[in-house]
mmCIF file with all atom_site columns, C-alpha atoms in Angstrom:
data_model
loop_
_atom_site.group_PDB
_atom_site.id
_atom_site.type_symbol
_atom_site.label_atom_id
_atom_site.label_alt_id
_atom_site.label_comp_id
_atom_site.label_asym_id
_atom_site.label_entity_id
_atom_site.label_seq_id
_atom_site.pdbx_PDB_ins_code
_atom_site.Cartn_x
_atom_site.Cartn_y
_atom_site.Cartn_z
_atom_site.occupancy
_atom_site.B_iso_or_equiv
_atom_site.pdbx_formal_charge
_atom_site.auth_seq_id
_atom_site.auth_comp_id
_atom_site.auth_asym_id
_atom_site.auth_atom_id
_atom_site.pdbx_PDB_model_num
ATOM 1   C CA . UNK A 1 1   ? -17.097 -4.050  -7.369  1.00 65.00 ? 3   UNK A CA 1
ATOM 2   C CA . UNK A 1 2   ? -14.188 -5.192  -9.616  1.00 75.00 ? 4   UNK A CA 1
ATOM 3   C CA . UNK A 1 3   ? -12.013 -2.215  -8.800  1.00 91.00 ? 5   UNK A CA 1
ATOM 4   C CA . UNK A 1 4   ? -9.609  -0.990  -11.657 1.00 95.00 ? 6   UNK A CA 1
ATOM 5   C CA . UNK A 1 5   ? -9.123  -3.656  -14.284 1.00 96.00 ? 7   UNK A CA 1
ATOM 6   C CA . UNK A 1 6   ? -6.346  -3.459  -17.025 1.00 97.00 ? 8   UNK A CA 1
ATOM 7   C CA . UNK A 1 7   ? -5.549  -5.715  -19.856 1.00 97.00 ? 9   UNK A CA 1
ATOM 8   C CA . UNK A 1 8   ? -3.499  -7.308  -20.880 1.00 97.00 ? 10  UNK A CA 1
ATOM 9   C CA . UNK A 1 9   ? -1.354  -8.520  -18.229 1.00 96.00 ? 11  UNK A CA 1
ATOM 10  C CA . UNK A 1 10  ? 1.848   -8.747  -20.168 1.00 96.00 ? 12  UNK A CA 1
ATOM 11  C CA . UNK A 1 11  ? 2.853   -7.906  -23.430 1.00 96.00 ? 13  UNK A CA 1
ATOM 12  C CA . UNK A 1 12  ? 5.987   -8.186  -25.606 1.00 98.00 ? 14  UNK A CA 1
ATOM 13  C CA . UNK A 1 13  ? 6.595   -6.191  -28.720 1.00 98.00 ? 15  UNK A CA 1
ATOM 14  C CA . UNK A 1 14  ? 9.470   -5.302  -30.865 1.00 98.00 ? 16  UNK A CA 1
ATOM 15  C CA . UNK A 1 15  ? 10.917  -1.710  -31.525 1.00 98.00 ? 17  UNK A CA 1
ATOM 16  C CA . UNK A 1 16  ? 8.897   0.304   -34.018 1.00 98.00 ? 18  UNK A CA 1
ATOM 17  C CA . UNK A 1 17  ? 5.651   -1.512  -33.430 1.00 98.00 ? 19  UNK A CA 1
ATOM 18  C CA . UNK A 1 18  ? 2.518   -0.056  -31.840 1.00 98.00 ? 20  UNK A CA 1
ATOM 19  C CA . UNK A 1 19  ? 0.764   -1.099  -28.650 1.00 98.00 ? 21  UNK A CA 1
ATOM 20  C CA . UNK A 1 20  ? -2.654  -0.589  -27.262 1.00 98.00 ? 22  UNK A CA 1
ATOM 21  C CA . UNK A 1 21  ? -3.532  -0.822  -23.509 1.00 98.00 ? 23  UNK A CA 1
ATOM 22  C CA . UNK A 1 22  ? -6.894  -1.096  -22.002 1.00 98.00 ? 24  UNK A CA 1
ATOM 23  C CA . UNK A 1 23  ? -8.369  0.086   -18.700 1.00 98.00 ? 25  UNK A CA 1
ATOM 24  C CA . UNK A 1 24  ? -11.741 -0.165  -17.132 1.00 97.00 ? 26  UNK A CA 1
ATOM 25  C CA . UNK A 1 25  ? -12.243 2.226   -14.217 1.00 95.00 ? 27  UNK A CA 1
ATOM 26  C CA . UNK A 1 26  ? -13.771 1.320   -10.540 1.00 93.00 ? 28  UNK A CA 1
ATOM 27  C CA . UNK A 1 27  ? -17.600 1.759   -10.502 1.00 91.00 ? 29  UNK A CA 1
ATOM 28  C CA . UNK A 1 28  ? -18.537 5.266   -9.893  1.00 87.00 ? 30  UNK A CA 1
ATOM 29  C CA . UNK A 1 29  ? -15.216 6.893   -11.199 1.00 90.00 ? 31  UNK A CA 1
ATOM 30  C CA . UNK A 1 30  ? -15.360 9.005   -14.124 1.00 90.00 ? 32  UNK A CA 1
ATOM 31  C CA . UNK A 1 31  ? -11.591 10.085  -14.296 1.00 93.00 ? 33  UNK A CA 1
ATOM 32  C CA . UNK A 1 32  ? -8.679  7.913   -15.601 1.00 96.00 ? 34  UNK A CA 1
ATOM 33  C CA . UNK A 1 33  ? -5.040  8.648   -15.575 1.00 96.00 ? 35  UNK A CA 1
ATOM 34  C CA . UNK A 1 34  ? -1.955  6.776   -16.996 1.00 98.00 ? 36  UNK A CA 1
ATOM 35  C CA . UNK A 1 35  ? 1.455   6.303   -15.339 1.00 98.00 ? 37  UNK A CA 1
ATOM 36  C CA . UNK A 1 36  ? 4.411   4.852   -16.626 1.00 98.00 ? 38  UNK A CA 1
ATOM 37  C CA . UNK A 1 37  ? 6.746   2.890   -13.935 1.00 96.00 ? 39  UNK A CA 1
ATOM 38  C CA . UNK A 1 38  ? 10.103  1.929   -14.654 1.00 94.00 ? 40  UNK A CA 1
ATOM 39  C CA . UNK A 1 39  ? 11.890  -0.530  -12.772 1.00 91.00 ? 41  UNK A CA 1
ATOM 40  C CA . UNK A 1 40  ? 12.966  0.705   -9.441  1.00 89.00 ? 42  UNK A CA 1
ATOM 41  C CA . UNK A 1 41  ? 10.999  4.130   -9.851  1.00 92.00 ? 43  UNK A CA 1
ATOM 42  C CA . UNK A 1 42  ? 8.050   5.625   -8.875  1.00 94.00 ? 44  UNK A CA 1
ATOM 43  C CA . UNK A 1 43  ? 5.258   5.961   -11.399 1.00 96.00 ? 45  UNK A CA 1
ATOM 44  C CA . UNK A 1 44  ? 5.608   8.960   -13.912 1.00 97.00 ? 46  UNK A CA 1
ATOM 45  C CA . UNK A 1 45  ? 2.276   10.844  -14.965 1.00 96.00 ? 47  UNK A CA 1
ATOM 46  C CA . UNK A 1 46  ? 1.384   10.240  -18.553 1.00 98.00 ? 48  UNK A CA 1
ATOM 47  C CA . UNK A 1 47  ? -2.110  11.913  -18.954 1.00 96.00 ? 49  UNK A CA 1
ATOM 48  C CA . UNK A 1 48  ? -5.380  11.978  -17.550 1.00 95.00 ? 50  UNK A CA 1
ATOM 49  C CA . UNK A 1 49  ? -8.985  11.828  -19.280 1.00 95.00 ? 51  UNK A CA 1
ATOM 50  C CA . UNK A 1 50  ? -12.337 13.241  -18.139 1.00 92.00 ? 52  UNK A CA 1
ATOM 51  C CA . UNK A 1 51  ? -15.376 13.363  -20.161 1.00 91.00 ? 53  UNK A CA 1
ATOM 52  C CA . UNK A 1 52  ? -13.690 11.841  -23.050 1.00 93.00 ? 54  UNK A CA 1
ATOM 53  C CA . UNK A 1 53  ? -11.032 14.639  -23.175 1.00 94.00 ? 55  UNK A CA 1
ATOM 54  C CA . UNK A 1 54  ? -7.322  14.768  -22.469 1.00 93.00 ? 56  UNK A CA 1
ATOM 55  C CA . UNK A 1 55  ? -7.462  17.115  -19.320 1.00 92.00 ? 57  UNK A CA 1
ATOM 56  C CA . UNK A 1 56  ? -3.698  16.844  -18.282 1.00 92.00 ? 58  UNK A CA 1
ATOM 57  C CA . UNK A 1 57  ? -0.635  15.773  -19.767 1.00 95.00 ? 59  UNK A CA 1
ATOM 58  C CA . UNK A 1 58  ? 2.924   14.870  -18.268 1.00 94.00 ? 60  UNK A CA 1
ATOM 59  C CA . UNK A 1 59  ? 6.165   15.087  -20.018 1.00 95.00 ? 61  UNK A CA 1
ATOM 60  C CA . UNK A 1 60  ? 5.825   12.416  -22.587 1.00 97.00 ? 62  UNK A CA 1
ATOM 61  C CA . UNK A 1 61  ? 6.045   12.647  -26.325 1.00 97.00 ? 63  UNK A CA 1
ATOM 62  C CA . UNK A 1 62  ? 3.223   12.604  -28.983 1.00 96.00 ? 64  UNK A CA 1
ATOM 63  C CA . UNK A 1 63  ? 3.883   8.959   -29.416 1.00 98.00 ? 65  UNK A CA 1
ATOM 64  C CA . UNK A 1 64  ? 1.858   8.424   -26.255 1.00 98.00 ? 66  UNK A CA 1
ATOM 65  C CA . UNK A 1 65  ? -1.867  8.934   -26.969 1.00 97.00 ? 67  UNK A CA 1
ATOM 66  C CA . UNK A 1 66  ? -5.079  8.053   -25.378 1.00 97.00 ? 68  UNK A CA 1
ATOM 67  C CA . UNK A 1 67  ? -8.564  7.958   -25.434 1.00 96.00 ? 69  UNK A CA 1
ATOM 68  C CA . UNK A 1 68  ? -11.673 7.878   -22.930 1.00 97.00 ? 70  UNK A CA 1
ATOM 69  C CA . UNK A 1 69  ? -14.909 6.026   -24.015 1.00 96.00 ? 71  UNK A CA 1
ATOM 70  C CA . UNK A 1 70  ? -18.595 6.913   -22.886 1.00 95.00 ? 72  UNK A CA 1
ATOM 71  C CA . UNK A 1 71  ? -18.505 4.259   -20.380 1.00 93.00 ? 73  UNK A CA 1
ATOM 72  C CA . UNK A 1 72  ? -15.398 6.025   -18.919 1.00 94.00 ? 74  UNK A CA 1
ATOM 73  C CA . UNK A 1 73  ? -13.079 3.239   -19.900 1.00 96.00 ? 75  UNK A CA 1
ATOM 74  C CA . UNK A 1 74  ? -9.892  4.154   -21.478 1.00 97.00 ? 76  UNK A CA 1
ATOM 75  C CA . UNK A 1 75  ? -6.917  3.044   -23.754 1.00 98.00 ? 77  UNK A CA 1
ATOM 76  C CA . UNK A 1 76  ? -3.236  4.022   -23.989 1.00 98.00 ? 78  UNK A CA 1
ATOM 77  C CA . UNK A 1 77  ? -1.679  3.963   -27.349 1.00 98.00 ? 79  UNK A CA 1
ATOM 78  C CA . UNK A 1 78  ? 2.133   3.910   -27.927 1.00 98.00 ? 80  UNK A CA 1
ATOM 79  C CA . UNK A 1 79  ? 3.533   4.233   -31.528 1.00 97.00 ? 81  UNK A CA 1
ATOM 80  C CA . UNK A 1 80  ? 6.977   3.716   -32.597 1.00 98.00 ? 82  UNK A CA 1
ATOM 81  C CA . UNK A 1 81  ? 7.924   1.652   -29.740 1.00 98.00 ? 83  UNK A CA 1
ATOM 82  C CA . UNK A 1 82  ? 11.531  2.264   -27.988 1.00 98.00 ? 84  UNK A CA 1
ATOM 83  C CA . UNK A 1 83  ? 13.371  -0.142  -25.740 1.00 97.00 ? 85  UNK A CA 1
ATOM 84  C CA . UNK A 1 84  ? 12.983  2.653   -23.056 1.00 97.00 ? 86  UNK A CA 1
ATOM 85  C CA . UNK A 1 85  ? 9.248   2.130   -23.208 1.00 98.00 ? 87  UNK A CA 1
ATOM 86  C CA . UNK A 1 86  ? 9.638   -1.195  -21.445 1.00 98.00 ? 88  UNK A CA 1
ATOM 87  C CA . UNK A 1 87  ? 7.882   -0.536  -18.254 1.00 97.00 ? 89  UNK A CA 1
ATOM 88  C CA . UNK A 1 88  ? 4.874   -1.300  -15.856 1.00 97.00 ? 90  UNK A CA 1
ATOM 89  C CA . UNK A 1 89  ? 1.985   0.893   -17.187 1.00 98.00 ? 91  UNK A CA 1
ATOM 90  C CA . UNK A 1 90  ? -0.545  1.916   -14.643 1.00 97.00 ? 92  UNK A CA 1
ATOM 91  C CA . UNK A 1 91  ? -4.060  2.931   -15.044 1.00 97.00 ? 93  UNK A CA 1
ATOM 92  C CA . UNK A 1 92  ? -5.716  4.846   -12.140 1.00 96.00 ? 94  UNK A CA 1
ATOM 93  C CA . UNK A 1 93  ? -9.268  5.798   -11.784 1.00 94.00 ? 95  UNK A CA 1
ATOM 94  C CA . UNK A 1 94  ? -10.555 8.733   -9.491  1.00 88.00 ? 96  UNK A CA 1
ATOM 95  C CA . UNK A 1 95  ? -13.450 10.616  -7.977  1.00 79.00 ? 97  UNK A CA 1
ATOM 96  C CA . UNK A 1 96  ? -12.966 13.493  -5.697  1.00 77.00 ? 98  UNK A CA 1
ATOM 97  C CA . UNK A 1 97  ? -9.977  12.706  -3.446  1.00 74.00 ? 99  UNK A CA 1
ATOM 98  C CA . UNK A 1 98  ? -9.815  8.966   -4.123  1.00 81.00 ? 100 UNK A CA 1
ATOM 99  C CA . UNK A 1 99  ? -7.280  7.546   -6.751  1.00 90.00 ? 101 UNK A CA 1
ATOM 100 C CA . UNK A 1 100 ? -7.329  3.863   -6.928  1.00 93.00 ? 102 UNK A CA 1
ATOM 101 C CA . UNK A 1 101 ? -4.784  1.911   -9.184  1.00 95.00 ? 103 UNK A CA 1
ATOM 102 C CA . UNK A 1 102 ? -5.362  -1.256  -11.265 1.00 96.00 ? 104 UNK A CA 1
ATOM 103 C CA . UNK A 1 103 ? -2.943  -4.136  -11.429 1.00 96.00 ? 105 UNK A CA 1
ATOM 104 C CA . UNK A 1 104 ? -0.994  -2.950  -14.440 1.00 96.00 ? 106 UNK A CA 1
ATOM 105 C CA . UNK A 1 105 ? 0.367   -3.921  -17.932 1.00 97.00 ? 107 UNK A CA 1
ATOM 106 C CA . UNK A 1 106 ? 3.848   -5.331  -17.982 1.00 97.00 ? 108 UNK A CA 1
ATOM 107 C CA . UNK A 1 107 ? 5.288   -4.081  -21.460 1.00 98.00 ? 109 UNK A CA 1
ATOM 108 C CA . UNK A 1 108 ? 8.492   -5.444  -22.652 1.00 98.00 ? 110 UNK A CA 1
ATOM 109 C CA . UNK A 1 109 ? 10.039  -3.923  -25.958 1.00 98.00 ? 111 UNK A CA 1
ATOM 110 C CA . UNK A 1 110 ? 12.670  -6.188  -27.594 1.00 97.00 ? 112 UNK A CA 1
ATOM 111 C CA . UNK B 2 1   ? 16.837  17.167  -6.291  1.00 52.00 ? 12  UNK B CA 1
ATOM 112 C CA . UNK B 2 2   ? 13.476  15.362  -6.520  1.00 63.00 ? 13  UNK B CA 1
ATOM 113 C CA . UNK B 2 3   ? 10.222  17.341  -5.762  1.00 84.00 ? 14  UNK B CA 1
ATOM 114 C CA . UNK B 2 4   ? 9.335   14.515  -3.481  1.00 91.00 ? 15  UNK B CA 1
ATOM 115 C CA . UNK B 2 5   ? 11.513  12.670  -1.367  1.00 93.00 ? 16  UNK B CA 1
ATOM 116 C CA . UNK B 2 6   ? 11.277  9.521   0.548   1.00 96.00 ? 17  UNK B CA 1
ATOM 117 C CA . UNK B 2 7   ? 13.409  8.281   3.431   1.00 96.00 ? 18  UNK B CA 1
ATOM 118 C CA . UNK B 2 8   ? 14.713  6.080   3.967   1.00 97.00 ? 19  UNK B CA 1
ATOM 119 C CA . UNK B 2 9   ? 15.008  4.255   0.445   1.00 96.00 ? 20  UNK B CA 1
ATOM 120 C CA . UNK B 2 10  ? 14.997  0.820   2.337   1.00 97.00 ? 21  UNK B CA 1
ATOM 121 C CA . UNK B 2 11  ? 14.365  -0.569  5.711   1.00 97.00 ? 22  UNK B CA 1
ATOM 122 C CA . UNK B 2 12  ? 14.684  -3.859  7.255   1.00 97.00 ? 23  UNK B CA 1
ATOM 123 C CA . UNK B 2 13  ? 12.987  -4.630  10.559  1.00 97.00 ? 24  UNK B CA 1
ATOM 124 C CA . UNK B 2 14  ? 12.469  -7.542  12.796  1.00 97.00 ? 25  UNK B CA 1
ATOM 125 C CA . UNK B 2 15  ? 8.715   -8.753  13.070  1.00 97.00 ? 26  UNK B CA 1
ATOM 126 C CA . UNK B 2 16  ? 7.056   -6.785  16.013  1.00 97.00 ? 27  UNK B CA 1
ATOM 127 C CA . UNK B 2 17  ? 9.114   -3.504  15.674  1.00 97.00 ? 28  UNK B CA 1
ATOM 128 C CA . UNK B 2 18  ? 7.686   -0.133  14.927  1.00 98.00 ? 29  UNK B CA 1
ATOM 129 C CA . UNK B 2 19  ? 8.961   1.725   11.773  1.00 98.00 ? 30  UNK B CA 1
ATOM 130 C CA . UNK B 2 20  ? 8.524   5.216   10.363  1.00 98.00 ? 31  UNK B CA 1
ATOM 131 C CA . UNK B 2 21  ? 8.867   6.233   6.588   1.00 98.00 ? 32  UNK B CA 1
ATOM 132 C CA . UNK B 2 22  ? 8.959   9.826   5.674   1.00 97.00 ? 33  UNK B CA 1
ATOM 133 C CA . UNK B 2 23  ? 7.851   11.828  2.631   1.00 96.00 ? 34  UNK B CA 1
ATOM 134 C CA . UNK B 2 24  ? 9.135   15.444  2.005   1.00 94.00 ? 35  UNK B CA 1
ATOM 135 C CA . UNK B 2 25  ? 7.930   17.862  -0.800  1.00 92.00 ? 36  UNK B CA 1
ATOM 136 C CA . UNK B 2 26  ? 9.556   20.864  -2.086  1.00 89.00 ? 37  UNK B CA 1
ATOM 137 C CA . UNK B 2 27  ? 6.320   22.254  -2.604  1.00 85.00 ? 38  UNK B CA 1
ATOM 138 C CA . UNK B 2 28  ? 3.131   23.052  -0.625  1.00 84.00 ? 39  UNK B CA 1
ATOM 139 C CA . UNK B 2 29  ? 0.456   20.111  -1.150  1.00 84.00 ? 40  UNK B CA 1
ATOM 140 C CA . UNK B 2 30  ? -3.074  20.000  -1.894  1.00 85.00 ? 41  UNK B CA 1
ATOM 141 C CA . UNK B 2 31  ? -3.083  16.269  -0.849  1.00 89.00 ? 42  UNK B CA 1
ATOM 142 C CA . UNK B 2 32  ? -0.760  13.578  -0.023  1.00 93.00 ? 43  UNK B CA 1
ATOM 143 C CA . UNK B 2 33  ? -1.587  9.879   -0.916  1.00 94.00 ? 44  UNK B CA 1
ATOM 144 C CA . UNK B 2 34  ? 0.195   6.792   0.346   1.00 96.00 ? 45  UNK B CA 1
ATOM 145 C CA . UNK B 2 35  ? 0.292   3.481   -1.399  1.00 97.00 ? 46  UNK B CA 1
ATOM 146 C CA . UNK B 2 36  ? 1.710   0.024   -1.119  1.00 97.00 ? 47  UNK B CA 1
ATOM 147 C CA . UNK B 2 37  ? 3.067   -1.917  -3.990  1.00 96.00 ? 48  UNK B CA 1
ATOM 148 C CA . UNK B 2 38  ? 4.093   -5.373  -4.293  1.00 92.00 ? 49  UNK B CA 1
ATOM 149 C CA . UNK B 2 39  ? 7.004   -6.005  -6.857  1.00 85.00 ? 50  UNK B CA 1
ATOM 150 C CA . UNK B 2 40  ? 5.583   -5.702  -10.353 1.00 84.00 ? 51  UNK B CA 1
ATOM 151 C CA . UNK B 2 41  ? 2.167   -5.087  -8.874  1.00 90.00 ? 52  UNK B CA 1
ATOM 152 C CA . UNK B 2 42  ? -0.400  -2.493  -8.981  1.00 92.00 ? 53  UNK B CA 1
ATOM 153 C CA . UNK B 2 43  ? -0.497  0.080   -6.285  1.00 94.00 ? 54  UNK B CA 1
ATOM 154 C CA . UNK B 2 44  ? -2.839  -0.585  -3.158  1.00 94.00 ? 55  UNK B CA 1
ATOM 155 C CA . UNK B 2 45  ? -4.542  2.602   -1.806  1.00 93.00 ? 56  UNK B CA 1
ATOM 156 C CA . UNK B 2 46  ? -3.775  3.155   2.033   1.00 95.00 ? 57  UNK B CA 1
ATOM 157 C CA . UNK B 2 47  ? -5.038  6.531   2.765   1.00 92.00 ? 58  UNK B CA 1
ATOM 158 C CA . UNK B 2 48  ? -4.953  10.292  1.588   1.00 93.00 ? 59  UNK B CA 1
ATOM 159 C CA . UNK B 2 49  ? -4.304  13.198  3.795   1.00 93.00 ? 60  UNK B CA 1
ATOM 160 C CA . UNK B 2 50  ? -5.419  16.823  2.940   1.00 90.00 ? 61  UNK B CA 1
ATOM 161 C CA . UNK B 2 51  ? -5.561  19.010  5.930   1.00 85.00 ? 62  UNK B CA 1
ATOM 162 C CA . UNK B 2 52  ? -2.578  20.269  7.620   1.00 86.00 ? 63  UNK B CA 1
ATOM 163 C CA . UNK B 2 53  ? -2.112  18.484  11.025  1.00 89.00 ? 64  UNK B CA 1
ATOM 164 C CA . UNK B 2 54  ? -4.283  15.591  9.895   1.00 92.00 ? 65  UNK B CA 1
ATOM 165 C CA . UNK B 2 55  ? -3.920  12.135  10.962  1.00 95.00 ? 66  UNK B CA 1
ATOM 166 C CA . UNK B 2 56  ? -5.553  8.946   9.560   1.00 95.00 ? 67  UNK B CA 1
ATOM 167 C CA . UNK B 2 57  ? -5.268  5.194   10.709  1.00 95.00 ? 68  UNK B CA 1
ATOM 168 C CA . UNK B 2 58  ? -5.942  1.984   8.947   1.00 89.00 ? 69  UNK B CA 1
ATOM 169 C CA . UNK B 2 59  ? -5.270  -1.114  11.083  1.00 90.00 ? 70  UNK B CA 1
ATOM 170 C CA . UNK B 2 60  ? -1.594  -0.600  12.361  1.00 95.00 ? 71  UNK B CA 1
ATOM 171 C CA . UNK B 2 61  ? -0.562  1.997   9.789   1.00 97.00 ? 72  UNK B CA 1
ATOM 172 C CA . UNK B 2 62  ? -0.760  5.803   10.810  1.00 97.00 ? 73  UNK B CA 1
ATOM 173 C CA . UNK B 2 63  ? -0.214  8.576   8.626   1.00 97.00 ? 74  UNK B CA 1
ATOM 174 C CA . UNK B 2 64  ? 0.068   12.429  9.286   1.00 96.00 ? 75  UNK B CA 1
ATOM 175 C CA . UNK B 2 65  ? 0.444   15.371  7.116   1.00 94.00 ? 76  UNK B CA 1
ATOM 176 C CA . UNK B 2 66  ? 2.400   18.182  8.768   1.00 91.00 ? 77  UNK B CA 1
ATOM 177 C CA . UNK B 2 67  ? 0.922   21.898  9.548   1.00 79.00 ? 78  UNK B CA 1
ATOM 178 C CA . UNK B 2 68  ? 2.762   23.422  6.641   1.00 84.00 ? 79  UNK B CA 1
ATOM 179 C CA . UNK B 2 69  ? 1.400   20.568  4.309   1.00 79.00 ? 80  UNK B CA 1
ATOM 180 C CA . UNK B 2 70  ? 5.052   19.791  2.977   1.00 90.00 ? 81  UNK B CA 1
ATOM 181 C CA . UNK B 2 71  ? 5.868   16.623  4.881   1.00 93.00 ? 82  UNK B CA 1
ATOM 182 C CA . UNK B 2 72  ? 3.939   13.386  5.936   1.00 95.00 ? 83  UNK B CA 1
ATOM 183 C CA . UNK B 2 73  ? 4.972   10.513  7.805   1.00 97.00 ? 84  UNK B CA 1
ATOM 184 C CA . UNK B 2 74  ? 3.840   6.815   7.776   1.00 98.00 ? 85  UNK B CA 1
ATOM 185 C CA . UNK B 2 75  ? 3.953   4.747   10.876  1.00 98.00 ? 86  UNK B CA 1
ATOM 186 C CA . UNK B 2 76  ? 3.527   1.021   11.135  1.00 98.00 ? 87  UNK B CA 1
ATOM 187 C CA . UNK B 2 77  ? 3.137   -0.510  14.760  1.00 97.00 ? 88  UNK B CA 1
ATOM 188 C CA . UNK B 2 78  ? 4.033   -3.883  15.575  1.00 97.00 ? 89  UNK B CA 1
ATOM 189 C CA . UNK B 2 79  ? 5.250   -4.617  12.106  1.00 97.00 ? 90  UNK B CA 1
ATOM 190 C CA . UNK B 2 80  ? 4.274   -8.165  10.402  1.00 97.00 ? 91  UNK B CA 1
ATOM 191 C CA . UNK B 2 81  ? 5.784   -10.044 7.331   1.00 96.00 ? 92  UNK B CA 1
ATOM 192 C CA . UNK B 2 82  ? 2.421   -8.980  5.691   1.00 95.00 ? 93  UNK B CA 1
ATOM 193 C CA . UNK B 2 83  ? 3.444   -5.385  5.730   1.00 97.00 ? 94  UNK B CA 1
ATOM 194 C CA . UNK B 2 84  ? 6.757   -5.809  3.201   1.00 97.00 ? 95  UNK B CA 1
ATOM 195 C CA . UNK B 2 85  ? 6.466   -4.269  0.105   1.00 97.00 ? 96  UNK B CA 1
ATOM 196 C CA . UNK B 2 86  ? 7.327   -0.747  -1.610  1.00 97.00 ? 97  UNK B CA 1
ATOM 197 C CA . UNK B 2 87  ? 5.573   2.394   0.143   1.00 98.00 ? 98  UNK B CA 1
ATOM 198 C CA . UNK B 2 88  ? 4.983   5.108   -2.228  1.00 97.00 ? 99  UNK B CA 1
ATOM 199 C CA . UNK B 2 89  ? 3.756   8.620   -1.233  1.00 96.00 ? 100 UNK B CA 1
ATOM 200 C CA . UNK B 2 90  ? 1.969   10.622  -4.108  1.00 94.00 ? 101 UNK B CA 1
ATOM 201 C CA . UNK B 2 91  ? 1.653   14.399  -4.065  1.00 92.00 ? 102 UNK B CA 1
ATOM 202 C CA . UNK B 2 92  ? -1.264  16.319  -5.540  1.00 88.00 ? 103 UNK B CA 1
ATOM 203 C CA . UNK B 2 93  ? -0.591  19.851  -5.963  1.00 81.00 ? 104 UNK B CA 1
ATOM 204 C CA . UNK B 2 94  ? -4.180  20.747  -6.675  1.00 81.00 ? 105 UNK B CA 1
ATOM 205 C CA . UNK B 2 95  ? -5.210  23.691  -8.905  1.00 79.00 ? 106 UNK B CA 1
ATOM 206 C CA . UNK B 2 96  ? -4.831  22.936  -12.527 1.00 77.00 ? 107 UNK B CA 1
ATOM 207 C CA . UNK B 2 97  ? -2.708  19.937  -11.474 1.00 79.00 ? 108 UNK B CA 1
ATOM 208 C CA . UNK B 2 98  ? -5.564  18.398  -9.617  1.00 79.00 ? 109 UNK B CA 1
ATOM 209 C CA . UNK B 2 99  ? -5.299  14.668  -9.686  1.00 83.00 ? 110 UNK B CA 1
ATOM 210 C CA . UNK B 2 100 ? -2.006  14.384  -11.118 1.00 89.00 ? 111 UNK B CA 1
ATOM 211 C CA . UNK B 2 101 ? 0.102   12.654  -8.799  1.00 92.00 ? 112 UNK B CA 1
ATOM 212 C CA . UNK B 2 102 ? 3.905   12.943  -8.327  1.00 93.00 ? 113 UNK B CA 1
ATOM 213 C CA . UNK B 2 103 ? 5.559   10.245  -6.745  1.00 95.00 ? 114 UNK B CA 1
ATOM 214 C CA . UNK B 2 104 ? 8.747   9.625   -4.519  1.00 91.00 ? 115 UNK B CA 1
ATOM 215 C CA . UNK B 2 105 ? 11.122  6.860   -5.429  1.00 93.00 ? 116 UNK B CA 1
ATOM 216 C CA . UNK B 2 106 ? 9.491   4.376   -3.064  1.00 95.00 ? 117 UNK B CA 1
ATOM 217 C CA . UNK B 2 107 ? 10.725  2.833   0.370   1.00 97.00 ? 118 UNK B CA 1
ATOM 218 C CA . UNK B 2 108 ? 11.409  -0.839  0.223   1.00 97.00 ? 119 UNK B CA 1
ATOM 219 C CA . UNK B 2 109 ? 10.512  -2.418  3.455   1.00 98.00 ? 120 UNK B CA 1
ATOM 220 C CA . UNK B 2 110 ? 11.560  -6.009  4.546   1.00 97.00 ? 121 UNK B CA 1
ATOM 221 C CA . UNK B 2 111 ? 10.045  -7.615  7.779   1.00 97.00 ? 122 UNK B CA 1
ATOM 222 C CA . UNK B 2 112 ? 11.874  -10.606 8.830   1.00 96.00 ? 123 UNK B CA 1
ATOM 223 C CA . UNK B 2 113 ? 9.973   -13.245 10.975  1.00 92.00 ? 124 UNK B CA 1
#
């Protein structure tokens, strides 16, 4: 079992650009959540997908959007990047009371 | 103040010493998760507590959720350098927020050989 996988590992973008991050959940997990972790902080919840629909959303602007595919994999899209979007983006997959995280994608916005 | 407070913020111990990290919530919890993170990497699941008074152990790490379900402690016995990292507690309030975790700031643990 590969666990939760994310791609790419690192990404460098400039302000105003758009970015897409990808996540494959752990086998058997049907729910995917995305978190943003700034340096020195705990992760902040962005949104959660279940059955291809956004089920919950944290306090993030509409520039952050997502998608879940029939195979439960998910994408996080961020438009009009700001310097403050630089962070580690973590994907977590879950079923029942287990929530496992992937290794993250480090996004740097210049 | 933070919804979920961890203490201490950082901890430096000598190898072989015991230590405790605390996590206090301002609200009653549905569930409490403990994770370990190496700098810049993903979170490693340690354990999840749900019932008041519940206690779980994995190797030398024990976590407990108090009866009122608003505080949890993580205890490491006979610490080793491999225990070093950032420990994060994550709260699940359940209900319409089920599965949405709110995290504390983390506790940075350093273990000197």
